[in-house]
Tab-separated table of C-alpha atoms in Angstrom:
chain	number	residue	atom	x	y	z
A	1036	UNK	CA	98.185	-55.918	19.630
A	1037	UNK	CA	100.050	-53.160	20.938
A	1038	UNK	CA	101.984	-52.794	24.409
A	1039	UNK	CA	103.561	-50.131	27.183
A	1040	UNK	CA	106.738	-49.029	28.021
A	1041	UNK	CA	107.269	-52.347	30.191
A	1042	UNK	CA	105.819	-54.653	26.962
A	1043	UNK	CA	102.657	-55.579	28.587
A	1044	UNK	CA	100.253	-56.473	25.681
A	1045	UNK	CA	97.264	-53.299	26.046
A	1046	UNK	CA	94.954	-54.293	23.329
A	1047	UNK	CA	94.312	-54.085	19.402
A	1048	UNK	CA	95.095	-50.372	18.606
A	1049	UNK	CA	96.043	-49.300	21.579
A	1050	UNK	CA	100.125	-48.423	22.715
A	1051	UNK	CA	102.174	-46.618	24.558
A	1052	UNK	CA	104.523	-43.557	23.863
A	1053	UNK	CA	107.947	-42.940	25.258
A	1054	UNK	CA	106.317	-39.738	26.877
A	1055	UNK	CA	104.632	-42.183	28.511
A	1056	UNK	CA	100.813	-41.014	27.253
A	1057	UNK	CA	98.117	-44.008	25.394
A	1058	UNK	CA	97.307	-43.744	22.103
A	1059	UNK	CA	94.802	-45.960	20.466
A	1060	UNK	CA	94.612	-45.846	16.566
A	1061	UNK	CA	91.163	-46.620	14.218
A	1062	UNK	CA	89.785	-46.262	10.915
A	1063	UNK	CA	86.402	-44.382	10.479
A	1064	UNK	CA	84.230	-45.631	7.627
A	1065	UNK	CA	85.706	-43.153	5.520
A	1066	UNK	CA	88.916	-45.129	5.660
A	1067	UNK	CA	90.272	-42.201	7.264
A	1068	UNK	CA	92.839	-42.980	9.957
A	1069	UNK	CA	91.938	-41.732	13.265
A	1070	UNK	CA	94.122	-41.640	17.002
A	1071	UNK	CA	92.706	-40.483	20.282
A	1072	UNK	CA	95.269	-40.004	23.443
A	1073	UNK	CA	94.869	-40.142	26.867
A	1074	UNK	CA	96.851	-40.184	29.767
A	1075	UNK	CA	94.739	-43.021	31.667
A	1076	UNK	CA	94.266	-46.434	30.182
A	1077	UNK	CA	91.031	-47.115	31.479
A	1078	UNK	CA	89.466	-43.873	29.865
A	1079	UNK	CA	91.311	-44.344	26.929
A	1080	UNK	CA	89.479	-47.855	26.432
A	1081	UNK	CA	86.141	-46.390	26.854
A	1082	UNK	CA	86.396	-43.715	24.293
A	1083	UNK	CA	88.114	-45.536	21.682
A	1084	UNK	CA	85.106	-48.125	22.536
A	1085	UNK	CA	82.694	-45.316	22.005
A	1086	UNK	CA	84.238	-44.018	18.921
A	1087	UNK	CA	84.254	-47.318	17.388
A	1088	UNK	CA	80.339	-47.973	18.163
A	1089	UNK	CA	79.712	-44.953	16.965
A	1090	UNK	CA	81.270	-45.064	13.752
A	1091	UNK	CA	79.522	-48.607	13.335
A	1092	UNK	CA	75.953	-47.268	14.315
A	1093	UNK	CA	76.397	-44.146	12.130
A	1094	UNK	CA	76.566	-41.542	14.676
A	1095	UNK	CA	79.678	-39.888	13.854
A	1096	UNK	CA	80.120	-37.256	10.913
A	1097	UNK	CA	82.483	-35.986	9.108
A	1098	UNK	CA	83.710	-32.695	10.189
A	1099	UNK	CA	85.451	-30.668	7.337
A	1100	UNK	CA	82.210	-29.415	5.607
A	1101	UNK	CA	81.125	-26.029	5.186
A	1102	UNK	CA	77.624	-25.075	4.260
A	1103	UNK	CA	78.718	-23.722	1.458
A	1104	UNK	CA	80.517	-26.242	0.054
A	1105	UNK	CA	77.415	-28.487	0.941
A	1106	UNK	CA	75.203	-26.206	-0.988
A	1107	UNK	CA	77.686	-26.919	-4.112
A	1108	UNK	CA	77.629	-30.429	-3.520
A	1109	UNK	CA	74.000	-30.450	-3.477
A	1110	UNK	CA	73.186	-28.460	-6.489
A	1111	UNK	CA	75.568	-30.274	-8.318
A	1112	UNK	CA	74.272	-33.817	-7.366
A	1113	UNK	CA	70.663	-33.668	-5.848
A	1114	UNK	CA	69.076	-30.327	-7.757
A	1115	UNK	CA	70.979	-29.948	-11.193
A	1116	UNK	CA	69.285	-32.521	-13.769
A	1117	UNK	CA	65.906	-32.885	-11.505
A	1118	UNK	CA	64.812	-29.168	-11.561
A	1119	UNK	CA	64.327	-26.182	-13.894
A	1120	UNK	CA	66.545	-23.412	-14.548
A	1121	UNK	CA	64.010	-21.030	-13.292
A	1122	UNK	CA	63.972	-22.884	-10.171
A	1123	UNK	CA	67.508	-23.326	-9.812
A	1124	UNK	CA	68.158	-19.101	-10.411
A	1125	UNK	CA	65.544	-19.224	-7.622
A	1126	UNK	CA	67.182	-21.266	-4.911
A	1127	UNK	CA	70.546	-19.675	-6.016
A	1128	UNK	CA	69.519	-16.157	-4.758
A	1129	UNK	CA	67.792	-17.193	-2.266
A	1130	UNK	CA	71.101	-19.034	-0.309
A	1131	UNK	CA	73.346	-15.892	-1.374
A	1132	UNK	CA	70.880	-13.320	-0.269
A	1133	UNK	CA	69.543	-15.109	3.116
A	1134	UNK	CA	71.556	-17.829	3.609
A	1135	UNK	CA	75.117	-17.776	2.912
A	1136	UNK	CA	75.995	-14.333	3.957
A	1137	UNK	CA	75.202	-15.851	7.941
A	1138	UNK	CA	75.798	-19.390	8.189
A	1139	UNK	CA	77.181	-20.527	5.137
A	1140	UNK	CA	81.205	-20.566	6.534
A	1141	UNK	CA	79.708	-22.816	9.265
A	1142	UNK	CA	80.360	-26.616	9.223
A	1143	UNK	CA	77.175	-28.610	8.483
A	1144	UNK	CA	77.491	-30.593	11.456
A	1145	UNK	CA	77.711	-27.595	13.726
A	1146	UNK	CA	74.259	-26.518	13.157
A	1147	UNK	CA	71.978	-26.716	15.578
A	1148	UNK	CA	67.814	-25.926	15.669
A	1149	UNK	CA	68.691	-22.572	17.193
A	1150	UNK	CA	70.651	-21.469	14.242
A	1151	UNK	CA	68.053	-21.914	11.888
A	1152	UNK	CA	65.627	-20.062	13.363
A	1153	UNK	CA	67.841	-17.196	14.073
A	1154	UNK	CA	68.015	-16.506	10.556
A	1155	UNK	CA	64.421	-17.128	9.952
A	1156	UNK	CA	63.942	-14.666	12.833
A	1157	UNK	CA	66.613	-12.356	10.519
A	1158	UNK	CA	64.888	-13.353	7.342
A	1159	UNK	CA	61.259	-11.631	9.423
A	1160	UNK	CA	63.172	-8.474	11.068
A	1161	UNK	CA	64.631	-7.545	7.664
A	1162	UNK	CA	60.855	-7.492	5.809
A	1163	UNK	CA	60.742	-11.077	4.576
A	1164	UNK	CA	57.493	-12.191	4.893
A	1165	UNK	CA	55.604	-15.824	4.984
A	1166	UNK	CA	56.592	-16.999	1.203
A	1167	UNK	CA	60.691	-15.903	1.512
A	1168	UNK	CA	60.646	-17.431	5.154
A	1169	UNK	CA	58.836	-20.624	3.321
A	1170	UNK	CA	61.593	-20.776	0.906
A	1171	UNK	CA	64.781	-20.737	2.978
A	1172	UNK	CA	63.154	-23.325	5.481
A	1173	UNK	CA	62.657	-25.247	1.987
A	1174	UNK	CA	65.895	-25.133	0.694
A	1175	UNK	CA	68.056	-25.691	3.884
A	1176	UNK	CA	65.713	-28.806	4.791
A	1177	UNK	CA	65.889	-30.640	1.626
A	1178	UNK	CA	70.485	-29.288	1.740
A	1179	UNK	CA	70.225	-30.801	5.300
A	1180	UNK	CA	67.973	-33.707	4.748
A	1181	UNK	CA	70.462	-35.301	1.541
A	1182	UNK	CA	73.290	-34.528	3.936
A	1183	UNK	CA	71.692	-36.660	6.541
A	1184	UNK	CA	71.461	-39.443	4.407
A	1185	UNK	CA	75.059	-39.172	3.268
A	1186	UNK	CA	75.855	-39.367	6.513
A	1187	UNK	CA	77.463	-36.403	6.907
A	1188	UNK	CA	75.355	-35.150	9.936
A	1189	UNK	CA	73.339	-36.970	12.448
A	1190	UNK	CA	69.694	-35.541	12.316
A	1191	UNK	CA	68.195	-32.447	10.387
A	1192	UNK	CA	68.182	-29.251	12.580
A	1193	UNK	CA	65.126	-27.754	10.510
A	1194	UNK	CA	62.809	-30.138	11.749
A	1195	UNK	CA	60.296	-27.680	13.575
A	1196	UNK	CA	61.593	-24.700	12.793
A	1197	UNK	CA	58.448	-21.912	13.378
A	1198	UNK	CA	58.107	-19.322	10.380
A	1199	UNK	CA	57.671	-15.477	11.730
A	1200	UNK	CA	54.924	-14.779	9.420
A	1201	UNK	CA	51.026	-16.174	9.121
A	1202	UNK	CA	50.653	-17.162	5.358
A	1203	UNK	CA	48.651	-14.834	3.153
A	1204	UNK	CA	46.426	-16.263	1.123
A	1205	UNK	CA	45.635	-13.602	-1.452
A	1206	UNK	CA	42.806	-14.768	-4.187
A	1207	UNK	CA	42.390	-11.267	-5.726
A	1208	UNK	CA	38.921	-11.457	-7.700
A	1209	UNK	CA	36.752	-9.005	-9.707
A	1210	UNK	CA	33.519	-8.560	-8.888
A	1211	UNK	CA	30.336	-9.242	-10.951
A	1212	UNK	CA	30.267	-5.322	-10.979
A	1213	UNK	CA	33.660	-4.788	-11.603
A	1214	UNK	CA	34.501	-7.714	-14.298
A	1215	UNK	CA	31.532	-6.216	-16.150
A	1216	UNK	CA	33.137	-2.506	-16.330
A	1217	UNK	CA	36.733	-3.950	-16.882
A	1218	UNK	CA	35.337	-5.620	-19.952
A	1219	UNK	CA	33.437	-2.673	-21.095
A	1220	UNK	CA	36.363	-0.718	-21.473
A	1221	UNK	CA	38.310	-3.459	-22.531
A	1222	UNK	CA	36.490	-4.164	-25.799
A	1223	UNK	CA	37.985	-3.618	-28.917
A	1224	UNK	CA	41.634	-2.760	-27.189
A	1225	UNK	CA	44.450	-4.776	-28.465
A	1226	UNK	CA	44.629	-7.369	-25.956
A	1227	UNK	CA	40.811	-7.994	-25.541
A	1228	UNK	CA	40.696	-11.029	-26.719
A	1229	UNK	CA	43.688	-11.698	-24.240
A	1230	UNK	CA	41.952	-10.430	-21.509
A	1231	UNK	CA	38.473	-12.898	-22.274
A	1232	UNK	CA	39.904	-15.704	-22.693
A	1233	UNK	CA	41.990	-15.907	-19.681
A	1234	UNK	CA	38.652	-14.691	-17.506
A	1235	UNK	CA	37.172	-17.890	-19.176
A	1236	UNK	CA	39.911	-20.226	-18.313
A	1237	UNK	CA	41.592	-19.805	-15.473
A	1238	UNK	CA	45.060	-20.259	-17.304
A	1239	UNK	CA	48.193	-18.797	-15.759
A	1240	UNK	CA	49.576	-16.030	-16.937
A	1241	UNK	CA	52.172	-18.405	-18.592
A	1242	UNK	CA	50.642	-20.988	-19.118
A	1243	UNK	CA	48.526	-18.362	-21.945
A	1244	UNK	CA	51.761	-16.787	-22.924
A	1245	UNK	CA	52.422	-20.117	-24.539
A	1246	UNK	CA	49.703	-21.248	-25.954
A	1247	UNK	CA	49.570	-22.258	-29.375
A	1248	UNK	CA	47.471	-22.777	-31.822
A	1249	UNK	CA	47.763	-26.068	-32.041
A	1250	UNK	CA	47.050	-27.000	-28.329
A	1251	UNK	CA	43.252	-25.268	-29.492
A	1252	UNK	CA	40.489	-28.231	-30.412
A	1253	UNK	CA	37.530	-26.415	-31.089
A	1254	UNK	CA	36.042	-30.046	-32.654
A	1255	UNK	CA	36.371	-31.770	-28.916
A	1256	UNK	CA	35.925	-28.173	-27.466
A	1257	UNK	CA	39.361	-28.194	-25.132
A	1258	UNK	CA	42.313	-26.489	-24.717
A	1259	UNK	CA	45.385	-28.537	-24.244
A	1260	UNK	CA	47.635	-26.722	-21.288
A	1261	UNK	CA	50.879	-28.847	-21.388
A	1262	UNK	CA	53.349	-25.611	-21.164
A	1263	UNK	CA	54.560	-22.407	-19.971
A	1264	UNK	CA	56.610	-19.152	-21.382
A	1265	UNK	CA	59.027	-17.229	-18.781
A	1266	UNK	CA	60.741	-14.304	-19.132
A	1267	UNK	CA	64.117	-14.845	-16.981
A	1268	UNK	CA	67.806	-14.900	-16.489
A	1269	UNK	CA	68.854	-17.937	-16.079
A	1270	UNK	CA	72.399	-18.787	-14.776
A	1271	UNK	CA	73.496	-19.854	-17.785
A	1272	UNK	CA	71.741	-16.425	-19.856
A	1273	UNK	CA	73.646	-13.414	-20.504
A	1274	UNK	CA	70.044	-11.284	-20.091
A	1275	UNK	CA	66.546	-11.729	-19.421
A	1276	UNK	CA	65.026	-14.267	-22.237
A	1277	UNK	CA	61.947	-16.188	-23.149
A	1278	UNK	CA	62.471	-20.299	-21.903
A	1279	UNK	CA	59.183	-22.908	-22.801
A	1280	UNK	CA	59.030	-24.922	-19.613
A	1281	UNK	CA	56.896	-27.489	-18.445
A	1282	UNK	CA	53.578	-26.412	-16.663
A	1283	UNK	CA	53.719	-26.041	-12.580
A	1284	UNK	CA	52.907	-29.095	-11.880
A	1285	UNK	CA	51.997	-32.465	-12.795
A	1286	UNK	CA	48.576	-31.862	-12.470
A	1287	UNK	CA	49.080	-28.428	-14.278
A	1288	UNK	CA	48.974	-30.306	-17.172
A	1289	UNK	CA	45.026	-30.789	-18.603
A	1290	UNK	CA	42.652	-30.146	-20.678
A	1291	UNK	CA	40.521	-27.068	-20.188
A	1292	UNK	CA	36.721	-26.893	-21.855
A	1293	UNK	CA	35.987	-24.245	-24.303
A	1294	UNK	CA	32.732	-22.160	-23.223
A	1295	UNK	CA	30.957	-20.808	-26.573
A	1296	UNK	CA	32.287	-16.896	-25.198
A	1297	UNK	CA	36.004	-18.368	-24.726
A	1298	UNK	CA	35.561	-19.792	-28.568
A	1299	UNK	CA	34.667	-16.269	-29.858
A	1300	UNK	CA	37.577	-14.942	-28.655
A	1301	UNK	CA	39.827	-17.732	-29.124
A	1302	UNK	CA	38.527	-17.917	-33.138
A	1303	UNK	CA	39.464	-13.539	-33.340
A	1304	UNK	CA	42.469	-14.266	-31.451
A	1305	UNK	CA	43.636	-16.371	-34.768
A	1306	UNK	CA	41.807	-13.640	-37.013
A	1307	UNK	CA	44.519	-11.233	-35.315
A	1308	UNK	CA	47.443	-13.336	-34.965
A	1309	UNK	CA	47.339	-14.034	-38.986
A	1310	UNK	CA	47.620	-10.033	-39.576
A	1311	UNK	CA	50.181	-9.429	-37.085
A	1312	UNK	CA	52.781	-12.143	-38.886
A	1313	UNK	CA	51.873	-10.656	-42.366
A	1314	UNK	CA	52.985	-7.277	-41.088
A	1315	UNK	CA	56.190	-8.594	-39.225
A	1316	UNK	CA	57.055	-11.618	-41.500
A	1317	UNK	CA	60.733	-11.191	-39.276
A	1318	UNK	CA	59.159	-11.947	-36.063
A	1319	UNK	CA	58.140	-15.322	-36.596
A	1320	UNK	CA	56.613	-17.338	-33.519
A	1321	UNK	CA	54.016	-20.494	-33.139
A	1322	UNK	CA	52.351	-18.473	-29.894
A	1323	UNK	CA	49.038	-17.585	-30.106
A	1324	UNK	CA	49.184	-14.239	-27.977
A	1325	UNK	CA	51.926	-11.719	-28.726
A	1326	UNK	CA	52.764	-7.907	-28.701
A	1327	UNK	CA	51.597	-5.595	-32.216
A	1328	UNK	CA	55.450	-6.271	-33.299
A	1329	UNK	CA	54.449	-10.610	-33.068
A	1330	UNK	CA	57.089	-10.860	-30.328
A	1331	UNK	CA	56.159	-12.994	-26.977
A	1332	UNK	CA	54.626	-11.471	-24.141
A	1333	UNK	CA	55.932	-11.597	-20.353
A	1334	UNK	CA	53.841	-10.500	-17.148
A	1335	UNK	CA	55.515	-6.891	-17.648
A	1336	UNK	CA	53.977	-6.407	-20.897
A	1337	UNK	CA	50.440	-7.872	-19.342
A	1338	UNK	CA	50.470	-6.052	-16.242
A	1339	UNK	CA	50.695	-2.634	-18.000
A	1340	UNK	CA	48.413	-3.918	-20.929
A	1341	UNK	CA	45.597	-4.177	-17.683
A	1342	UNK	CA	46.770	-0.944	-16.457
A	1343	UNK	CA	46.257	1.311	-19.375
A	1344	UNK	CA	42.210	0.013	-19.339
A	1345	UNK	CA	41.757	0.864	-15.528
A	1346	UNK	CA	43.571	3.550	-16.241
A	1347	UNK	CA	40.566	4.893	-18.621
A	1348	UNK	CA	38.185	3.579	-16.493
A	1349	UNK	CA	39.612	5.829	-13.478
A	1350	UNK	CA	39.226	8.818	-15.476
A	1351	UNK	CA	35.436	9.042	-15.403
A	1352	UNK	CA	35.393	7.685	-11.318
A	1353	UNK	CA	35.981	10.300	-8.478
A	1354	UNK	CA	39.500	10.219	-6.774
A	1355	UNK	CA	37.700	8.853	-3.865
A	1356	UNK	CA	36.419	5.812	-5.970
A	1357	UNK	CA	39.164	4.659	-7.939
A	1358	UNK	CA	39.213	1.460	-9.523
A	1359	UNK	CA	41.871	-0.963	-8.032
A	1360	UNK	CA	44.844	-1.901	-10.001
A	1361	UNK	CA	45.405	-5.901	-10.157
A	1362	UNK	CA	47.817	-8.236	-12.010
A	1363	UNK	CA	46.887	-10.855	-14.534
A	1364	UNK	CA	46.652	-13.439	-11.967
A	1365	UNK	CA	43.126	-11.716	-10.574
A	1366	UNK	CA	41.574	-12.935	-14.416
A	1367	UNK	CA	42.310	-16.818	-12.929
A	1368	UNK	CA	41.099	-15.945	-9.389
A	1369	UNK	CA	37.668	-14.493	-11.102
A	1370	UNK	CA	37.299	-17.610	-13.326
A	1371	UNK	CA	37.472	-20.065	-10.054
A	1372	UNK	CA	35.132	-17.527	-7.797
A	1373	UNK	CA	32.377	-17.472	-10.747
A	1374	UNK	CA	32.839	-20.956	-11.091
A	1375	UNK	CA	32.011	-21.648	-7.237
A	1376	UNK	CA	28.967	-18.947	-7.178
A	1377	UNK	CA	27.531	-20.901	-10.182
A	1378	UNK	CA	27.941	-24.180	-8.039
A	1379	UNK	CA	30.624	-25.379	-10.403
A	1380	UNK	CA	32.115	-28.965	-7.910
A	1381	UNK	CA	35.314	-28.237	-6.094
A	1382	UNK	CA	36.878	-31.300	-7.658
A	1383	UNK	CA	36.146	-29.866	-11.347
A	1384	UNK	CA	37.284	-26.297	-9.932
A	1385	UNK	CA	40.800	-27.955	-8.853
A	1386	UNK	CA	41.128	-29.620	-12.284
A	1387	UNK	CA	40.513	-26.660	-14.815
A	1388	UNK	CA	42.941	-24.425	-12.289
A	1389	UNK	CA	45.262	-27.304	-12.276
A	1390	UNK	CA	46.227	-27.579	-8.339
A	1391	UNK	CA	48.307	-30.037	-7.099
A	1392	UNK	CA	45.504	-30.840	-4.342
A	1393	UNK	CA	41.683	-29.930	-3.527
A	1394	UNK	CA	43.036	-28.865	0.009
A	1395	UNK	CA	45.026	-25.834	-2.077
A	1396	UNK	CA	41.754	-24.967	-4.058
A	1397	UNK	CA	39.787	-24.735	-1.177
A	1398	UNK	CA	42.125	-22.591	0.731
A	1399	UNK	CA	42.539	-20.503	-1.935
A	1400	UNK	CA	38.253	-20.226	-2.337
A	1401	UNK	CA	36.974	-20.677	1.288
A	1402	UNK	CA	35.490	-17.102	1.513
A	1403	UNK	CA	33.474	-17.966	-1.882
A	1404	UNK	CA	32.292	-20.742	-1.013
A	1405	UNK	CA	31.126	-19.636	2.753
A	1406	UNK	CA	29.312	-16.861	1.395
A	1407	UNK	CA	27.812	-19.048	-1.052
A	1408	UNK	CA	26.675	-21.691	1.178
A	1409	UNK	CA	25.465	-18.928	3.608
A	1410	UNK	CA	23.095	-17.799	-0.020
A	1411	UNK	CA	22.394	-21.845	-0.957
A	1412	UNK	CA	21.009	-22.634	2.579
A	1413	UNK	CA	18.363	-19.650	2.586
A	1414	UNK	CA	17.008	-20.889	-0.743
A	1415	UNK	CA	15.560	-23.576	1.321
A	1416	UNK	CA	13.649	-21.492	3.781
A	1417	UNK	CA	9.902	-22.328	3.316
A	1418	UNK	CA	8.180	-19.074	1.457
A	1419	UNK	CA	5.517	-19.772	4.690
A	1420	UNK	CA	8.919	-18.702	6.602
A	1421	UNK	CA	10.033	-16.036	4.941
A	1422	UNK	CA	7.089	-13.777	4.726
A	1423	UNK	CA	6.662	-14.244	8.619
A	1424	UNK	CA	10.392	-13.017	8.548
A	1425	UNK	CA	9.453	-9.677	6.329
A	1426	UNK	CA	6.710	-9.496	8.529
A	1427	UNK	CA	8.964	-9.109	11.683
A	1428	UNK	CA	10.830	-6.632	9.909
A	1429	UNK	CA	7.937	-4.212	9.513
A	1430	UNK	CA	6.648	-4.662	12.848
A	1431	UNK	CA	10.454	-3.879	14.369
């Protein structure tokens, strides 16, 4: 118990100085010693009561934290073992390229709603669009959510935080017409057989970087995605190199049926791969796909492989009728559009692209499968109906 100047007993923690001002003294659940002053008793009580309640009920933080320590903190603890390396490069730049340089000096606790959508508002004025906006909302809620739960702020100022940007949902896919002349061209090129297969399987651009030929079963007629190859620097790299990681997702991993044109290619794909190692026996690699010198490929090498075929295809079109340039990606985006026009089951569609839901494959698809079901429902149209529709036409 402590007492005034005149030794009149003023409560547990509480005293009087010789200036004559209160103190009253507590620990915080950090063990950390705390005093508050005050030069009238009564008001003195009631914040050292407050102070004390909250500390109990969890409402008080601590207040020494920067951002940026945070964002060490929470690499170190919450993101290094659970994530890839890829990933973690990822979220890396993205806090010391949109992040750190505004509000990483800041203390955690200090941040407010406002702030974060100030530099999603920056994030939108400098160019960023929907997926970079995405990502910094991602990374500062999950930062903000552990912190939360450590107590170390009292709610998470990201919640509701608007993104400046609609999302684009780009499915780039051939054409009938335009798969047809791609392949054309295509034939008997290096990476033809490349080029087929992944038309005929959806894979990721990865995800056929690594196959092998040991994930092939021609007997049960599958092939066995349960990988992918980047090309990155890693934190840990010195350069850019090759790293096997685990597929996307969880459902990323499956088994993808082999149509009798996908087996063609699949069986000449071996054919080639065979000659290619005789003729570099020091390039040495289990991957089914590779360069003319056996080494791995990376999107770089595919995007340029595609662009050297449209590249003789636009030199018989007119400059007004160029073919359009697309990345490897458009190959999975015209296996799940021919899938849909053939009536191919969303639920199936999701599986061989390996989406994490059928809500993602159907975003993705919804102009296919509107145009198709605008095709499907004239099919039943009585033929009564539809010559008193042709009809009509010649009369107007």
């Amino acid at each position: 118990m402590g007492k005034d100047l005149k030794g009149k007993e003023l409560g547990v923690g509480i005293s009087q100085r010789k200036d004559g001002l209160y103190q009253a003294r507590y620990s915080d659940r950090w063990k950390k010693r705390k005093t508050i002053y005050g030069k009238n008793l009564r008001e003195l009580r009631k914040e050292l009561a407050d102070a004390i309640a909250g500390n109990d009920n969890f409402t008080n933080v601590k207040d020494e934290i920067t951002l940026d320590k945070w964002f060490t903190r929470w690499m170190e603890v919450y993101k290094e073992k659970s994530i890839r390396s890829n990933t973690k490069r990822e979220y890396t730049h993205i806090y010391s390229k949109n992040i750190s340089p505004y509000i990483g000096g800041r203390l955690i606790n200090s941040l407010i709603k406002s702030d974060i959508q100030l530099l999603i508002d920056r994030a939108s004025d400098s160019g960023y669009g929907y997926e970079r906006q995405n990502k910094i909302k991602v990374v500062l809620r999950d930062m903000l959510q552990r912190a939360v739960e450590d107590h170390l702020v009292i709610n998470n100022p990201v919640s509701g935080i608007k993104l400046r940007a609609d999302k684009e949902i780009k499915a780039k896919a051939l054409t009938v017409e335009e798969q047809s002349q791609f392949f054309d061209y295509c034939r008997n090129t290096f990476y033809d057989n490349l080029f087929n297969v992944a038309v005929n399987t959806g894979l990721r651009p990865g995800e056929l970087f690594a196959l092998q030929i040991s994930d092939i079963d021609f007997e049960n007629g599958f092939i066995d995605v349960n990988k992918t190859l980047v090309y990155q620097k890693y934190l840990d790299d010195n350069k850019k190199t090759f790293h096997i990681e685990p597929p996307k997702t969880k459902q990323s991993n499956r088994k993808i049926p082999i149509n009798s044109i996908c087996r063609i290619y699949l069986e000449r794909q071996m054919e080639l791969k065979t000659v290619i190692s005789q003729k570099r026996p020091k390039e040495q690699n289990d991957y089914l796909f590779v360069t003319k010198f056996n080494t791995p490929l990376n999107s770089v090498i595919y995007s340029d492989a595609i662009k050297a075929v449209i590249k003789q295809i636009n030199i018989t079109r007119p400059f007004d009728n160029q073919f359009e340039v697309f990345s490897g990606h458009a190959f999975r985006h015209t296996f799940a559009t021919r899938c849909f026009e053939n009536g191919v089951a969303a639920k199936v569609v999701q599986s061989y692209l390996g989406h994490a839901s059928i809500k993602m494959t159907m975003d993705l698809y919804t102009h296919v499968t509107k145009e198709k079901s605008v095709a499907d429902i004239e099919k039943i149209v009585p033929q009564s109906n539809n010559k008193i529709v042709n009809i009509k036409r010649k009369m107007a």
